[in-house]
Short mmCIF file of N, CA and C in Angstrom, two decimals:
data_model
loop_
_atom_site.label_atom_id
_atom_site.label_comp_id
_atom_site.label_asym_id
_atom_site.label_seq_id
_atom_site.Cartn_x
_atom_site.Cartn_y
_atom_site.Cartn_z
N UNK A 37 5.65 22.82 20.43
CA UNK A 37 6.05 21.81 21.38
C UNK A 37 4.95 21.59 22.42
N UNK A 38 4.25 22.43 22.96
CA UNK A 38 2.98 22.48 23.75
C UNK A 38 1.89 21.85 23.43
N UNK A 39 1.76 22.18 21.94
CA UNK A 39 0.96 21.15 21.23
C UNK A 39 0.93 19.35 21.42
N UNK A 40 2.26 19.11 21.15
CA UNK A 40 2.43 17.55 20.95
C UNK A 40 2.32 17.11 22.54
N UNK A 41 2.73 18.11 23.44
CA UNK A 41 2.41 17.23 25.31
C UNK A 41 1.28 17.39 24.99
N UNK A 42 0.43 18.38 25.11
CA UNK A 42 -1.13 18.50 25.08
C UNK A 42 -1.75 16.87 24.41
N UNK A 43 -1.78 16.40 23.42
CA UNK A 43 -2.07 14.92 22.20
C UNK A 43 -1.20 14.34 23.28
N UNK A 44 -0.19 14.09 23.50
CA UNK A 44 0.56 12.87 24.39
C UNK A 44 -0.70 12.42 25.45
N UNK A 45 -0.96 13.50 26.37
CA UNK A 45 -1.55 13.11 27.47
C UNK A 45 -2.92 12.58 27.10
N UNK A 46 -3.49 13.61 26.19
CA UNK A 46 -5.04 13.21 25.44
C UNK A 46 -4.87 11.57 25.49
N UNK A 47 -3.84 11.28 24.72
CA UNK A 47 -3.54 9.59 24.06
C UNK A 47 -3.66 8.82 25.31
N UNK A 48 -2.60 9.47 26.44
CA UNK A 48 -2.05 8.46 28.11
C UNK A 48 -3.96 8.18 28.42
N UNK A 49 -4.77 9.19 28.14
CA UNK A 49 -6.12 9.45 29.14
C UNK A 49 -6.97 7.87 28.71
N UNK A 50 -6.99 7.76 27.31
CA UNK A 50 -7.98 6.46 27.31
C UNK A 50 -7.62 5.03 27.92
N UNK A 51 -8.37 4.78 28.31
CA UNK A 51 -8.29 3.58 29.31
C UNK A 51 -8.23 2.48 28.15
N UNK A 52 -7.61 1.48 28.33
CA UNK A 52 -7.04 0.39 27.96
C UNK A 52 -8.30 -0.80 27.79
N UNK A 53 -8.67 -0.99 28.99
CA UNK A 53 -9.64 -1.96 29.45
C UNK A 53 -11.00 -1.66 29.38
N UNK A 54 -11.29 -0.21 28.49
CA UNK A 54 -12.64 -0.24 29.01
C UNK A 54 -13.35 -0.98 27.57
N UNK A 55 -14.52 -1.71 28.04
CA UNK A 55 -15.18 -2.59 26.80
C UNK A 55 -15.65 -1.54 25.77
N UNK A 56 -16.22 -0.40 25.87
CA UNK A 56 -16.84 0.35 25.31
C UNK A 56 -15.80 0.94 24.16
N UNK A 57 -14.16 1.45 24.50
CA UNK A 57 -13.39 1.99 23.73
C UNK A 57 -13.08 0.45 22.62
N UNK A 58 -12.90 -0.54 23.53
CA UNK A 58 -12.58 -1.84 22.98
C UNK A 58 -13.35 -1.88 21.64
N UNK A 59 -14.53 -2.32 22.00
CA UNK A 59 -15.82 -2.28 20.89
C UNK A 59 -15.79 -1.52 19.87
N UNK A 60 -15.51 -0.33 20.47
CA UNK A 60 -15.14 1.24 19.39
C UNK A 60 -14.04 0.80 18.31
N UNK A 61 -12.72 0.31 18.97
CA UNK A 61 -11.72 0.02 18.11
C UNK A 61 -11.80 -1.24 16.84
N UNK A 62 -12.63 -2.16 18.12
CA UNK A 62 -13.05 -3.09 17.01
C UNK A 62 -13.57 -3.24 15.91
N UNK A 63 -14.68 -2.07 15.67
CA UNK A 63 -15.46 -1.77 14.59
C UNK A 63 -14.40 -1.09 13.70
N UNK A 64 -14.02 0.06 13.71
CA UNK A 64 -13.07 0.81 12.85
C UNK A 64 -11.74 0.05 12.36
N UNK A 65 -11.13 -1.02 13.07
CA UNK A 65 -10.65 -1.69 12.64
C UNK A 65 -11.20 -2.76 11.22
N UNK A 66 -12.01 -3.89 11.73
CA UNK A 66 -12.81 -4.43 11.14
C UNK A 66 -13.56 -3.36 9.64
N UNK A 67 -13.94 -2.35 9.94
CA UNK A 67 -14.00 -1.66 8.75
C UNK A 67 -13.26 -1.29 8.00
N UNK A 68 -11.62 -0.64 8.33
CA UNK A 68 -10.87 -0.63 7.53
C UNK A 68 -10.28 -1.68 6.67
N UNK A 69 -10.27 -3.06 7.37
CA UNK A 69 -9.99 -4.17 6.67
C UNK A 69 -10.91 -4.42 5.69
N UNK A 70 -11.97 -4.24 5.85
CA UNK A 70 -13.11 -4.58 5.00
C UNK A 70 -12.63 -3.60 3.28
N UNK A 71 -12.76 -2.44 3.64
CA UNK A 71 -12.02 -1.19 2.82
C UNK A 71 -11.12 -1.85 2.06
N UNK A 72 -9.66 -2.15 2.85
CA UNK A 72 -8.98 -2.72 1.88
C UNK A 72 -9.27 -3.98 1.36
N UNK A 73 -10.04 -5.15 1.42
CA UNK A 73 -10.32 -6.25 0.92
C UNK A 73 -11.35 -5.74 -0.51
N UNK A 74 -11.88 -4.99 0.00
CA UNK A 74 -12.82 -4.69 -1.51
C UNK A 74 -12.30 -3.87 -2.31
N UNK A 75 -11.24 -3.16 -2.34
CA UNK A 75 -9.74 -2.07 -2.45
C UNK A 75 -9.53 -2.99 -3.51
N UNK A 76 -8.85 -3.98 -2.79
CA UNK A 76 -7.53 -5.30 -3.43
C UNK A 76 -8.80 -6.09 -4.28
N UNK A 77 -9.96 -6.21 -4.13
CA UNK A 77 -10.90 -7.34 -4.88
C UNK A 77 -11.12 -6.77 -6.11
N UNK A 78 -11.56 -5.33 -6.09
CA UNK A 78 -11.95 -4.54 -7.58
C UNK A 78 -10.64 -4.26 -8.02
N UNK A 79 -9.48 -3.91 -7.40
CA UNK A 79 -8.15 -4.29 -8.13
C UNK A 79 -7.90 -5.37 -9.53
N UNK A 80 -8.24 -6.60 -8.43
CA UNK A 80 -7.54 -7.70 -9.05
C UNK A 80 -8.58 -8.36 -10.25
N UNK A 81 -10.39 -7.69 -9.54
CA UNK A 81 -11.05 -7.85 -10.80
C UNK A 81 -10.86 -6.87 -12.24
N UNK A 82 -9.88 -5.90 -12.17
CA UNK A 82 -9.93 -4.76 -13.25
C UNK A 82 -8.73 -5.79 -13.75
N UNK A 83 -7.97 -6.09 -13.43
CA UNK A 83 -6.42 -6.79 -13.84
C UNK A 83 -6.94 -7.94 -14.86
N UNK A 84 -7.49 -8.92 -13.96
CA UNK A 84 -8.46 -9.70 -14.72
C UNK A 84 -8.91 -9.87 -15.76
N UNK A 85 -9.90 -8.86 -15.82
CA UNK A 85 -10.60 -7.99 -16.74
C UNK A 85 -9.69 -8.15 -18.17
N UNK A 86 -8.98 -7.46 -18.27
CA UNK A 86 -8.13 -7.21 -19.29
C UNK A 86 -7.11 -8.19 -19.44
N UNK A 87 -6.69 -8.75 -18.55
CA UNK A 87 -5.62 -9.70 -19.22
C UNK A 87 -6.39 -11.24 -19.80
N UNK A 88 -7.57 -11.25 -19.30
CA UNK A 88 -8.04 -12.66 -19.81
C UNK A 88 -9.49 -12.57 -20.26
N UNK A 89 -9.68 -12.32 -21.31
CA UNK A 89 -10.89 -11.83 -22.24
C UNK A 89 -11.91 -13.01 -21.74
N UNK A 90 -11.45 -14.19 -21.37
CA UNK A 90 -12.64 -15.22 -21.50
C UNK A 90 -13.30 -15.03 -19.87
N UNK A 91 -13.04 -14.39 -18.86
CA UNK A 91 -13.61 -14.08 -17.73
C UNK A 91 -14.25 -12.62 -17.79
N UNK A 92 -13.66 -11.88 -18.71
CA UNK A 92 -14.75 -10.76 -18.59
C UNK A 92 -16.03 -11.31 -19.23
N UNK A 93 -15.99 -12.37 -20.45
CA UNK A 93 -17.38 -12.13 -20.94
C UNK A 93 -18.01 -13.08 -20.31
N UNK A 94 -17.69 -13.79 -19.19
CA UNK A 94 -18.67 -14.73 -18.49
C UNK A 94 -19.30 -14.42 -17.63
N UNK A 95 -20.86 -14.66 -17.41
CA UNK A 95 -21.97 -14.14 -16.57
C UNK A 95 -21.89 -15.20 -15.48
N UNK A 96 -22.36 -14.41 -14.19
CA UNK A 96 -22.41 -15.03 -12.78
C UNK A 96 -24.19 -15.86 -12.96
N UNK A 97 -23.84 -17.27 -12.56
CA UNK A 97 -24.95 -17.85 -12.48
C UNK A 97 -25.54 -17.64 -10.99
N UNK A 98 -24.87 -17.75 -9.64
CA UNK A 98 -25.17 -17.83 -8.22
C UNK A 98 -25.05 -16.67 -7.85
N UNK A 99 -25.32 -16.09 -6.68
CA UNK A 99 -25.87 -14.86 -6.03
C UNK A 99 -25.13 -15.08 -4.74
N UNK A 100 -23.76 -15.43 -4.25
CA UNK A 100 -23.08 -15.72 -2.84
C UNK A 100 -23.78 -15.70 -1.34
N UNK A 101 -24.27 -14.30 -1.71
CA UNK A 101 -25.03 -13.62 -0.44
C UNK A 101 -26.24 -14.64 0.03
N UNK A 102 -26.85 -15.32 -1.00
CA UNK A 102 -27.86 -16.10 -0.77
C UNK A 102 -27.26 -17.34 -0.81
N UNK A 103 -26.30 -18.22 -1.05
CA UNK A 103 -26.07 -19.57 -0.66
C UNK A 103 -26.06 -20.21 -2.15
N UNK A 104 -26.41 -19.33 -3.73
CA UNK A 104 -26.53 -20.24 -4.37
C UNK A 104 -25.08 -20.46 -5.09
#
Protein backbone atom coordinates (compact mmCIF):
# COMPACT_ATOMS: atom_id res chain seq x y z
CA UNK A 1 0.00 0.00 0.00
CA UNK A 2 3.04 2.41 0.63
CA UNK A 3 4.15 1.59 -2.58
CA UNK A 4 1.13 2.82 -4.72
CA UNK A 5 1.05 6.54 -2.43
CA UNK A 6 4.76 6.65 -3.06
CA UNK A 7 3.84 6.40 -7.65
CA UNK A 8 0.57 8.53 -6.80
CA UNK A 9 2.57 11.48 -5.68
CA UNK A 10 5.66 10.72 -8.16
CA UNK A 11 2.59 11.05 -10.95
CA UNK A 12 0.78 14.52 -8.81
CA UNK A 13 4.85 15.96 -9.12
CA UNK A 14 5.03 16.51 -13.04
CA UNK A 15 3.94 19.70 -14.05
CA UNK A 16 1.30 19.90 -16.62
CA UNK A 17 2.47 23.02 -18.45
CA UNK A 18 5.93 22.59 -18.67
CA UNK A 19 7.00 22.68 -22.63
CA UNK A 20 9.85 20.41 -22.06
CA UNK A 21 7.59 17.35 -20.45
CA UNK A 22 5.04 18.48 -23.29
CA UNK A 23 7.65 17.89 -26.10
CA UNK A 24 8.72 14.68 -24.19
CA UNK A 25 5.12 13.33 -24.45
CA UNK A 26 4.78 14.39 -27.83
CA UNK A 27 7.50 12.39 -29.24
CA UNK A 28 6.62 9.00 -27.47
CA UNK A 29 3.30 9.47 -28.42
CA UNK A 30 3.87 10.23 -32.09
CA UNK A 31 6.21 7.19 -31.97
CA UNK A 32 3.94 4.82 -30.72
CA UNK A 33 1.46 5.70 -33.38
CA UNK A 34 3.99 5.39 -35.88
CA UNK A 35 4.63 1.59 -34.30
CA UNK A 36 1.22 0.78 -34.74
CA UNK A 37 0.69 2.17 -38.33
CA UNK A 38 3.61 0.07 -39.62
CA UNK A 39 2.15 -2.87 -37.08
CA UNK A 40 -1.35 -2.61 -39.07
CA UNK A 41 0.61 -1.83 -42.70
CA UNK A 42 2.85 -5.18 -42.69
CA UNK A 43 -0.37 -6.79 -41.33
CA UNK A 44 -2.55 -5.95 -44.05
CA UNK A 45 0.44 -6.35 -46.56
CA UNK A 46 0.91 -10.23 -45.34
CA UNK A 47 -3.15 -10.62 -45.73
CA UNK A 48 -2.76 -9.29 -49.12
CA UNK A 49 -0.09 -11.24 -49.93
CA UNK A 50 -1.91 -14.38 -49.88
CA UNK A 51 -5.31 -13.72 -50.61
CA UNK A 52 -4.61 -12.03 -54.02
CA UNK A 53 -1.74 -13.66 -55.97
CA UNK A 54 -1.81 -10.85 -58.64
CA UNK A 55 -0.38 -8.10 -56.03
CA UNK A 56 2.21 -10.20 -54.62
CA UNK A 57 3.83 -10.69 -57.99
CA UNK A 58 3.74 -7.02 -58.93
CA UNK A 59 6.94 -4.87 -58.70
CA UNK A 60 6.94 -1.20 -57.32
CA UNK A 61 7.83 1.17 -60.15
CA UNK A 62 8.08 4.69 -57.75
CA UNK A 63 10.14 5.13 -54.65
CA UNK A 64 7.32 7.43 -52.31
CA UNK A 65 10.05 8.83 -50.19
CA UNK A 66 11.35 10.60 -53.27
CA UNK A 67 8.12 11.99 -54.97
CA UNK A 68 8.16 9.43 -57.77
Amino acid sequence: EGACTKLDEDILDIPLDDPDANAAAAKIQASFRGHMTRKKIKGGEIDRKSKDPECASSTRVGDLRNGD
